[in-house]
Amino acid sequence: MPHRHAVIIYPIKTLEVVDAINSLIPIVDGMNQEGPGSLTNQLYYYKNEIFLNLPYKLSDGKVEFTPPDEFIEVLNNLQ
């Protein structure tokens, strides 16, 4: 939810999610900066009524994604 007018959702079914995350991070961050009504520039994984923060940093146009162990486990179980 980068701002009050948008929610971006991506289904996690294959390892293509890794490419999607690298594309979504700058989009979410940019939408949050533009507003209006900015809510968060964070990325989350949602499952079983739990939101897990997927931390990242943007530096000099480069994405540094540091997923928690719980999310890495999800990725390891994908084909």
XYZ file of C-alpha atoms in Angstrom, residues 22-50:
29
model
C 13.198 -6.393 -7.941
C 10.728 -4.566 -10.191
C 8.163 -3.825 -7.485
C 10.555 -2.248 -4.995
C 11.299 0.900 -7.062
C 7.635 1.146 -8.074
C 6.361 0.960 -4.487
C 9.042 3.344 -3.250
C 8.318 5.860 -6.020
C 4.550 5.728 -5.529
C 5.026 6.248 -1.810
C 7.234 9.303 -2.408
C 4.747 10.804 -4.887
C 1.631 10.316 -2.716
C -0.939 11.650 -2.129
C -1.709 10.080 1.199
C 1.492 8.059 1.463
C 1.156 5.035 3.745
C 4.319 2.938 3.463
C 7.234 2.251 1.167
C 7.638 -1.239 2.638
C 7.032 -4.559 0.914
C 5.161 -7.330 2.739
C 4.504 -11.040 2.355
C 1.022 -12.002 3.552
C -0.057 -15.497 4.538
C -2.418 -16.905 7.146
C -3.407 -13.455 8.407
C 0.231 -12.468 9.063
